[in-house]
Amino acid sequence: MRLLIEIEVRFGEFVLSVNESLTLDGVTALFGPSGSGKTTLLRCIAGLEPRAEGRIEADDQAWLDSKAGVSLPAHHRMAGMVFQQALLFPHLSVRKNLLYGWRRRGQRPGPDFSEVLDALRLAPLLEQRENELSGGEMQRVALGRVLLSAPRMLLLDEPLAAQDERRKAEILPYLKRTIREFQLPVVYVSHAVDEVMPMASRVLHMDSGRLQSSAAARVSGGTAFGAILLGATLQRQLDSRLAVFCVGNAEVIAFLDSDTPNAREVLLAVEPRDLVIATGKTDAPLNAGAMDCTVRSIGEDETSGNLVLELAAGSSSFRLEHSFARHSDTVLRVGQKIRVLLTQPARVASPIVQSGTGRDSA
Amino acid sequence: MIRAVEVIELDSLWLTLRLASLSTAILMVLATPLAYWLATTKAGIKPIVEAVTALPLILPPTVLGFYLLILFSPSSAFGSLWVQVTGQTLSFSFTGILLASVVHSFPFAVQPMQTAFENNGRRPAEVAQSLGASPFDAFITVTVPMARRGFLTAAVLGFAHSVGEFGVILLVGGNIPGRTRVISIDIYTHVETLDYASAHFLSMLTLCFAMLVLSLVFIVNRRYPIRT
């Protein structure tokens, strides 16, 4: 599915300005710090944001054209939205929740009731109500409900963020299965690199209301919780599983995936727990990589009180949230060189995809 | 003699029930869209509209009744228009006290509904729309059922307030048996004429009725508990 987005949304000081032509197939991961406009972008696509101005086209159908006065309402766009909360209708049983969209889909082809019931194992829950379900079950019902409405895509807005680790582990397999079996284009907003990257075929990064497509922007999508390093080039293979990649002027060791392509450039995902800021003179442990980074800015996360460092390594930049840095004696300042250690090898997440052309053939 | 008293008593009871039921029905129709608008709008005029809506709560019924009496009189623009359109005057008529009752009970219907809509938030309706429901469909099948406690409270408060109405009706409608003499005014008249027996009878009737209605509400509410 081709999605053209040329929109601007203003509220108060915040301006969301996106100008992008995307080919959605498989999973498109959308990263970005809180308040960067990810949710607003999804709402604009879904037709739930009346303040959106500009143009949105899906496969040559105009969803929004402010100049022509066109704004297709949400129930004609059918961009199935899944929110952080399951938002089941509390006055309806699980069965009626599931049938809500199904009854309204008319002649549109879509998954069968039984098919969705099987994939998400919903049959035992049918006669229950929202207040009898666990958080994980609720999110499964929400997922089933949106699938049964026969949407043209799935917009997942941090669907696991409200769940604890145990529940995440419980829902994730269902989510993956859904994405695999029902073959819908997915835009997946998340903070957690490790949650999305294994599924993602392309990465978008949003910052301060602007969208940066992976290849076009040439800037890494850093989240507060882990880093994505873009433009990594293979330098030398260590053994059948490990290789050294070059990111800027740093060398990073990463696991080689069996289907890692011979792509010129790859995207490396580093999970949050694998990033450590080295203080003093430290050599990297044997099985790890190290990157020399420049501190670009130092901020503070309002909720956690942790330092948020924006670091640059070569042409990549990413953010790192660190409680350790706050408590250490080391005083960090902008422009300073610091060493970031990767305590585990990074993972090759995906080949870099050209903006608007879909998945690389490599 | 006894039979005559009974007829009047039943008259005022019947009139009161008719007034309260009709004004509740009108209230629900008028207050729902306004409450929804108040709960969802970001317009700057909202506080003004809220203030106007809440006015009957704090105005003495005599003040409200006085202004309505002026408004309803055939010499006012509204009153004369009413006479031209319907051929009947509003002051000292059932229609007049019905309108007055609707105006006076309006905040009692709007505020619980507004609170219920606000508690819903916009998300459930958005979910419904992204599942293929038109905005009106979503409103009827999701927003309203989720706000049903607010609706019930609004209806009961509106009804009860209309039953208890006294000052406004006395000013606008006077004390005409069978037309504007509702139960509260009937009781007042009996007390004035020292007919305590009839006053007792009607008061007890009203008390029992109020108790019955409230019990029903709480029983219904228990069957649909608030979400936790």
XYZ file of C-alpha atoms in Angstrom:
590
model
C 0.000 0.000 0.000
C 1.263 3.402 -0.957
C 0.680 6.218 1.469
C 1.355 9.819 0.608
C 1.419 12.175 3.570
C 1.845 15.907 3.152
C 0.344 17.383 6.249
C 0.750 20.010 8.866
C -0.927 20.050 12.260
C -0.556 22.914 14.688
C -1.622 23.123 18.248
C -0.089 25.817 20.367
C 3.671 25.764 20.012
C 3.789 22.296 18.522
C 3.900 21.860 14.767
C 3.745 18.488 13.136
C 4.991 18.717 9.601
C 5.314 15.576 7.533
C 6.089 15.295 3.870
C 6.619 11.701 2.943
C 5.637 9.092 0.442
C 5.701 5.665 2.027
C 5.284 2.199 0.717
C 3.725 0.240 3.501
C 4.264 -3.442 3.381
C 5.140 -5.536 6.347
C 5.903 -3.640 9.510
C 7.023 -0.040 9.545
C 8.474 0.848 12.916
C 7.956 4.414 14.048
C 10.286 5.560 16.778
C 10.755 8.862 18.472
C 10.852 10.532 21.854
C 7.671 11.222 23.802
C 5.802 14.215 22.496
C 7.458 14.037 19.091
C 4.118 13.605 17.335
C 3.966 9.863 16.646
C 0.448 9.422 17.992
C -0.714 12.592 16.258
C 0.614 11.266 12.949
C -1.310 7.993 13.380
C -4.447 9.935 14.277
C -4.055 12.028 11.141
C -3.772 8.888 9.018
C -6.778 7.285 10.736
C -8.908 10.387 10.209
C -9.272 11.188 13.885
C -7.399 14.487 13.862
C -9.620 17.305 12.602
C -6.783 19.817 12.811
C -4.783 18.086 10.082
C -4.205 20.276 7.050
C -2.785 19.128 3.753
C -2.994 15.975 1.750
C -3.131 12.257 2.514
C -3.502 9.715 -0.255
C -3.762 5.963 0.119
C -3.274 4.045 -3.119
C -4.430 7.088 -5.117
C -7.582 7.509 -3.052
C -7.708 10.939 -1.458
C -8.199 10.642 2.292
C -7.468 14.267 2.966
C -7.199 17.200 0.635
C -7.708 20.420 2.536
C -7.555 22.577 -0.586
C -10.342 20.600 -2.250
C -12.254 20.366 1.041
C -11.944 16.583 1.092
C -11.645 14.755 4.385
C -12.703 11.145 4.289
C -14.189 10.279 7.686
C -12.505 7.615 9.793
C -15.199 5.015 9.154
C -14.517 5.171 5.428
C -10.738 5.057 5.750
C -10.681 1.891 7.841
C -7.137 2.389 9.079
C -7.502 0.032 12.026
C -6.151 1.775 15.062
C -5.025 -0.059 18.190
C -4.345 2.140 21.161
C -2.135 1.729 24.208
C -5.243 0.837 26.192
C -7.481 -1.867 24.809
C -10.534 0.407 25.060
C -13.042 -2.406 24.842
C -16.637 -1.264 24.991
C -17.513 -1.953 28.625
C -21.245 -2.281 27.970
C -20.727 -5.139 25.517
C -19.525 -8.702 25.959
C -16.330 -9.831 24.284
C -18.402 -11.414 21.509
C -20.269 -8.187 20.817
C -17.050 -6.209 20.970
C -15.592 -8.498 18.325
C -18.707 -8.248 16.180
C -18.890 -4.445 16.385
C -16.692 -3.801 13.377
C -17.550 -7.082 11.683
C -21.234 -6.111 11.461
C -20.339 -2.807 9.873
C -17.903 -3.969 7.252
C -20.477 -4.621 4.549
C -19.092 -6.317 1.456
C -15.426 -5.652 2.253
C -13.511 -8.924 2.311
C -11.669 -9.680 5.518
C -10.824 -12.400 7.953
C -13.515 -14.819 9.143
C -14.793 -14.746 12.670
C -13.485 -18.241 13.386
C -10.128 -17.485 11.815
C -9.531 -14.545 14.158
C -10.903 -16.496 17.103
C -8.349 -19.235 16.460
C -5.379 -16.975 15.809
C -5.868 -15.028 19.023
C -7.385 -17.874 21.057
C -10.440 -15.822 21.910
C -13.061 -18.580 21.997
C -12.934 -19.098 25.786
C -13.436 -15.380 26.398
C -16.496 -14.768 24.220
C -19.141 -14.459 26.909
C -17.034 -12.444 29.324
C -17.010 -8.743 29.908
C -14.143 -6.307 30.012
C -13.878 -6.328 33.812
C -13.359 -10.097 33.852
C -10.355 -10.016 31.522
C -6.653 -9.604 32.242
C -4.725 -6.787 30.557
C -3.261 -9.214 28.052
C -6.628 -10.718 27.195
C -8.114 -7.270 26.705
C -5.416 -6.324 24.228
C -5.973 -9.609 22.365
C -9.695 -8.850 22.117
C -8.910 -5.325 20.909
C -6.643 -6.790 18.253
C -9.284 -9.299 17.182
C -11.944 -6.607 17.088
C -9.919 -4.425 14.752
C -9.013 -7.377 12.496
C -12.677 -8.331 12.135
C -13.532 -4.833 10.948
C -11.458 -5.684 7.849
C -9.092 -2.720 8.044
C -6.809 -1.738 5.183
C -3.853 -1.365 7.511
C -3.048 -1.563 11.187
C -1.903 1.451 13.147
C -0.504 0.179 16.423
C 0.097 2.956 18.911
C 2.356 1.459 21.560
C 0.048 -1.523 21.989
C 2.235 -3.078 24.689
C 3.345 0.034 26.547
C 0.696 -0.262 29.237
C 1.609 -3.873 30.024
C 4.234 -5.202 32.373
C 7.051 -7.419 31.136
C 5.209 -10.655 31.817
C 2.120 -9.545 29.925
C 4.225 -8.210 27.067
C 5.772 -11.622 26.693
C 2.273 -13.069 26.722
C 0.850 -10.781 24.021
C 3.838 -10.405 21.728
C 3.539 -13.864 20.135
C -0.109 -13.146 19.279
C 0.832 -9.802 17.836
C 3.528 -11.351 15.689
C 1.203 -14.086 14.576
C -1.465 -11.538 13.652
C 0.980 -9.530 11.598
C 2.267 -12.664 9.868
C -1.084 -14.323 9.177
C -3.304 -11.452 8.200
C -0.789 -9.797 5.894
C -1.780 -6.230 6.637
C 0.524 -3.261 6.323
C 1.408 -2.210 9.857
C 2.698 1.020 11.315
C 4.024 0.187 14.755
C 4.778 2.963 17.210
C 6.958 1.929 20.080
C 9.626 3.030 22.482
C 11.136 -0.386 22.768
C 13.686 -1.278 20.127
C 13.775 -4.911 21.122
C 10.000 -5.226 20.768
C 9.648 -3.954 17.220
C 12.917 -4.384 15.465
C 12.656 -8.143 14.916
C 9.455 -7.522 12.943
C 10.264 -4.263 11.218
C 11.052 -4.028 7.567
C 11.575 -0.289 7.660
C 12.190 2.322 10.267
C 10.893 5.822 10.575
C 12.068 8.229 13.171
C 10.082 11.154 14.407
C 11.476 14.095 16.269
C 9.824 17.402 17.156
C 6.993 16.824 14.728
C 9.203 15.879 11.808
C 9.508 12.521 10.165
C 12.801 11.147 9.085
C 12.775 8.156 6.888
C 15.600 5.792 7.588
C 17.558 6.115 4.412
C 16.661 9.626 3.467
C 17.461 11.170 6.793
C 20.708 9.390 7.416
C 20.211 9.998 11.091
C 19.844 7.179 13.476
C 16.558 6.704 15.168
C 17.487 6.745 18.776
C 14.916 6.197 21.383
C 15.345 6.868 25.032
C 15.510 3.146 25.486
C 18.105 1.788 23.119
C 19.591 2.879 19.879
C 19.274 2.198 16.232
C 22.442 2.783 14.325
C 21.993 3.548 10.685
C 24.396 3.351 7.864
C 26.493 0.590 9.340
C 28.767 -1.017 6.791
C 30.206 -4.477 7.022
C 33.921 -4.343 7.600
C 35.041 -7.834 8.306
C 33.508 -11.073 9.380
C 34.851 -12.562 12.596
C 33.259 -15.972 12.346
C 30.053 -17.465 11.047
C 27.999 -15.526 13.580
C 29.813 -12.304 14.304
C 31.039 -9.468 12.189
C 32.495 -6.043 12.684
C 30.517 -3.147 11.304
C 31.646 0.370 10.828
C 29.367 3.091 12.146
C 30.922 6.450 11.501
C 34.454 5.998 12.733
C 33.467 3.472 15.347
C 33.550 -0.256 15.090
C 30.622 -2.232 16.376
C 30.381 -5.961 16.671
C 27.076 -7.443 15.665
C 25.498 -10.837 15.335
C 25.036 -11.931 11.780
C 21.603 -13.123 10.978
C 21.367 -16.084 8.655
C 19.419 -13.987 6.229
C 21.559 -10.907 6.690
C 21.839 -9.699 3.172
C 24.997 -8.669 1.500
C 23.597 -5.194 1.689
C 26.053 -2.394 1.523
C 24.483 -0.761 4.515
C 22.548 -2.251 7.368
C 20.708 -1.050 10.368
C 21.932 -2.160 13.756
C 19.701 -2.386 16.774
C 21.145 -2.089 20.227
C 18.973 -2.931 23.148
C 18.866 -0.545 26.070
C 20.392 -2.915 28.604
C 23.372 -3.410 26.331
C 24.493 0.196 26.360
C 26.849 1.434 29.014
C 28.627 4.730 29.264
C 32.252 4.183 30.040
C 33.789 6.506 32.552
C 37.518 6.999 32.777
C 39.852 4.955 30.670
C 38.126 1.742 29.825
C 38.839 -0.796 27.203
C 35.978 -2.615 25.668
C 35.431 -6.134 26.913
C 36.467 -8.784 24.495
C 33.071 -9.705 23.175
C 31.783 -6.209 22.807
C 32.121 -3.113 20.746
C 32.789 0.410 21.768
C 31.844 3.650 20.160
C 33.372 6.999 20.681
C 30.566 9.506 20.748
C 30.271 13.230 21.104
C 27.733 14.608 23.545
C 25.458 16.804 21.510
C 23.015 17.792 24.185
C 22.136 16.916 27.733
C 18.536 16.895 28.823
C 16.520 15.413 31.581
C 13.544 13.128 31.338
C 10.768 14.767 33.290
C 9.155 11.623 34.592
C 12.188 9.522 35.468
C 14.587 12.342 36.287
C 17.252 10.503 34.315
C 19.690 12.256 32.065
C 18.902 12.038 28.400
C 22.042 12.349 26.334
C 22.010 12.984 22.655
C 25.095 11.365 21.310
C 26.689 11.484 17.893
C 28.810 8.724 16.489
C 29.992 9.569 13.029
C 26.963 10.443 10.976
C 24.593 8.683 13.366
C 23.080 10.208 16.409
C 20.967 8.662 19.079
C 19.612 9.336 22.483
C 20.487 7.478 25.579
C 18.662 7.620 28.841
C 20.945 7.020 31.722
C 20.410 6.997 35.426
C 24.009 6.039 35.982
C 25.317 9.198 34.426
C 23.340 11.299 36.835
C 24.832 9.677 39.873
C 28.394 9.351 38.673
C 31.078 11.835 39.600
C 31.791 12.456 35.990
C 30.456 15.788 34.876
C 29.204 15.590 31.357
C 29.204 18.586 29.106
C 28.168 19.247 25.557
C 30.927 18.574 23.063
C 32.652 16.099 25.305
C 33.840 12.807 23.897
C 32.611 9.786 25.739
C 32.863 6.114 25.100
C 29.760 4.014 24.895
C 30.221 0.318 25.372
C 28.076 -2.343 23.906
C 28.108 -5.135 26.413
C 26.498 -7.460 23.904
C 26.923 -7.557 20.182
C 24.352 -5.517 18.307
C 21.783 -7.143 16.081
C 21.439 -6.576 12.392
C 17.913 -5.339 12.240
C 17.199 -4.816 8.597
C 18.679 -3.640 5.379
C 18.265 0.021 4.827
C 15.290 0.792 2.724
C 15.106 3.607 0.276
C 12.376 6.055 1.109
C 9.228 5.315 -0.792
C 10.440 2.259 -2.653
C 9.608 -0.498 -0.234
C 11.836 -3.320 0.856
C 15.202 -3.693 -0.784
C 15.513 -6.673 -3.025
C 18.728 -7.547 -1.209
C -67.927 16.644 49.936
C -65.403 13.860 50.371
C -65.803 12.812 46.742
C -65.153 16.374 45.551
C -61.921 16.537 47.541
C -60.783 13.262 46.110
C -61.315 14.445 42.554
C -59.180 17.524 43.107
C -56.491 15.546 44.830
C -56.211 13.062 41.995
C -56.323 15.935 39.563
C -53.260 17.595 41.052
C -51.431 14.271 41.265
C -52.225 13.407 37.672
C -51.235 16.903 36.538
C -47.943 16.673 38.399
C -47.067 13.304 36.873
C -47.971 14.554 33.411
C -45.898 17.686 33.896
C -42.901 15.808 35.266
C -42.978 13.076 32.584
C -43.358 15.511 29.720
C -40.700 17.885 30.994
C -38.333 14.959 31.576
C -38.861 13.809 27.997
C -38.244 17.298 26.635
C -35.246 17.743 28.939
C -33.583 14.562 27.708
C -34.028 15.575 24.080
C -32.736 19.120 24.607
C -30.057 18.458 27.202
C -28.318 15.544 25.455
C -26.857 17.492 22.531
C -25.941 20.444 24.742
C -24.291 18.197 27.342
C -22.365 16.412 24.577
C -21.274 19.698 23.084
C -20.153 21.007 26.489
C -18.243 17.794 27.183
C -16.363 17.808 23.897
C -15.965 21.415 22.784
C -12.829 23.467 23.108
C -14.650 26.657 22.109
C -13.917 29.775 24.118
C -17.620 30.425 24.619
C -18.018 27.222 26.678
C -17.774 28.848 30.164
C -20.450 31.369 29.211
C -22.789 28.635 27.999
C -22.083 26.636 31.145
C -22.879 29.667 33.296
C -26.163 30.323 31.513
C -27.077 26.637 31.810
C -26.359 26.661 35.534
C -28.236 29.899 36.234
C -31.511 28.216 37.313
C -29.523 26.422 40.026
C -28.750 29.586 41.935
C -31.471 32.012 40.875
C -34.349 32.162 43.365
C -37.339 30.466 41.686
C -39.277 33.689 42.090
C -36.732 35.595 40.001
C -36.797 32.973 37.275
C -40.596 32.771 37.503
C -40.928 36.532 37.305
C -38.838 36.791 34.143
C -40.653 33.860 32.562
C -43.985 35.475 33.438
C -42.857 38.649 31.638
C -41.604 36.590 28.689
C -44.787 34.507 28.454
C -47.183 37.433 28.702
C -49.010 38.116 25.414
C -47.659 41.668 25.454
C -44.061 40.437 25.060
C -42.618 39.583 21.646
C -42.263 35.879 22.493
C -45.656 35.665 24.177
C -47.488 37.329 21.315
C -45.694 35.191 18.745
C -46.826 32.127 20.718
C -50.409 33.359 20.682
C -50.227 33.987 16.930
C -48.791 30.531 16.194
C -50.773 28.388 18.623
C -53.807 30.559 19.398
C -53.245 30.094 23.113
C -51.507 32.107 25.789
C -48.548 30.718 27.684
C -49.128 32.383 31.020
C -51.467 30.521 33.376
C -51.559 27.489 31.055
C -50.212 23.943 31.269
C -47.874 24.570 28.325
C -46.545 27.600 30.206
C -45.695 25.685 33.375
C -44.246 22.873 31.237
C -41.867 25.304 29.540
C -41.020 26.909 32.879
C -40.377 23.524 34.419
C -38.060 22.549 31.554
C -36.086 25.765 31.946
C -35.847 25.419 35.703
C -34.779 21.755 35.636
C -32.365 22.145 32.731
C -29.100 22.162 34.733
C -30.204 19.051 36.621
C -30.353 17.169 33.337
C -27.343 18.741 31.609
C -24.767 18.384 34.333
C -24.924 14.621 35.030
C -24.890 13.923 31.297
C -22.001 16.286 30.724
C -20.031 14.580 33.499
C -20.843 11.158 32.036
C -19.710 12.205 28.553
C -16.561 13.724 30.002
C -15.795 10.511 31.876
C -16.208 8.565 28.643
C -13.560 10.663 26.950
C -13.366 10.875 23.190
C -11.491 7.609 22.757
C -14.388 5.078 22.788
C -16.196 6.983 20.033
C -12.967 7.179 18.055
C -12.461 3.451 18.398
C -16.009 2.875 17.164
C -15.423 5.138 14.180
C -12.167 3.461 13.268
C -14.102 0.168 13.387
C -16.471 1.464 10.727
C -19.213 3.259 12.633
C -20.337 6.689 11.460
C -20.108 9.409 14.123
C -23.869 9.209 14.770
C -23.772 5.401 14.886
C -20.869 5.592 17.357
C -22.778 8.074 19.475
C -25.878 5.875 19.672
C -24.154 2.510 20.087
C -21.160 3.462 22.251
C -21.241 6.961 23.716
C -24.823 6.868 24.996
C -24.769 3.318 26.439
C -21.483 4.074 28.189
C -23.035 7.213 29.674
C -26.269 5.493 30.725
C -25.756 6.171 34.423
C -25.493 9.851 33.621
C -28.705 9.601 31.607
C -30.509 7.832 34.412
C -29.340 10.378 36.962
C -30.333 13.219 34.643
C -33.788 11.766 34.067
C -34.415 11.107 37.748
C -33.152 14.502 38.870
C -35.089 16.253 36.119
C -38.244 14.333 36.985
C -37.886 14.828 40.736
C -37.115 18.492 40.331
C -40.231 18.930 38.181
C -42.350 17.109 40.767
C -41.029 19.371 43.513
C -41.444 22.551 41.486
C -43.285 25.278 43.365
C -42.193 28.897 43.086
C -41.751 29.139 39.343
C -45.066 27.412 38.665
C -46.931 29.563 41.140
C -45.645 32.689 39.395
C -46.056 31.514 35.811
C -49.103 29.318 36.148
C -50.925 30.606 39.184
C -53.116 28.172 41.082
C -55.763 26.946 38.668
C -57.284 23.590 39.662
C -56.842 20.952 36.970
C -54.616 23.209 34.854
C -51.714 24.542 36.840
C -52.390 23.401 40.397
C -49.661 20.778 40.767
C -49.293 18.715 43.910
C -46.915 21.063 45.729
C -49.230 24.010 45.144
C -52.192 21.848 46.121
C -50.514 21.041 49.445
C -49.716 24.701 49.959
C -53.371 25.609 49.324
C -54.589 22.975 51.792
C -52.229 24.250 54.470
C -53.341 27.829 53.820
C -56.977 26.778 54.269
C -56.022 24.713 57.357
C -57.123 21.484 55.635
C -54.326 19.514 57.262
C -55.911 16.141 56.508
C -55.621 16.646 52.758
C -52.162 18.169 53.138
C -51.071 15.110 55.125
C -52.518 12.753 52.560
C -50.855 14.432 49.591
C -47.548 14.914 51.394
C -47.401 11.252 52.363
C -48.291 10.292 48.796
C -45.432 12.414 47.471
C -43.031 11.051 50.067
C -43.863 7.432 49.205
C -43.583 8.168 45.521
C -40.157 9.783 45.961
C -38.997 6.818 48.036
C -40.230 4.378 45.420
C -38.515 6.193 42.540
C -35.203 6.511 44.361
C -35.240 2.838 45.406
C -35.847 1.839 41.803
C -32.936 3.997 40.674
C -30.563 2.454 43.181
C -31.696 -1.050 42.277
C -31.146 -0.350 38.580
C -27.783 1.263 39.302
C -26.665 -1.783 41.218
C -27.321 -3.938 38.190
C -25.032 -1.750 36.094
C -22.106 -1.055 38.391
C -19.565 1.615 37.620
C -16.501 0.253 35.901
C -13.467 -0.124 38.078
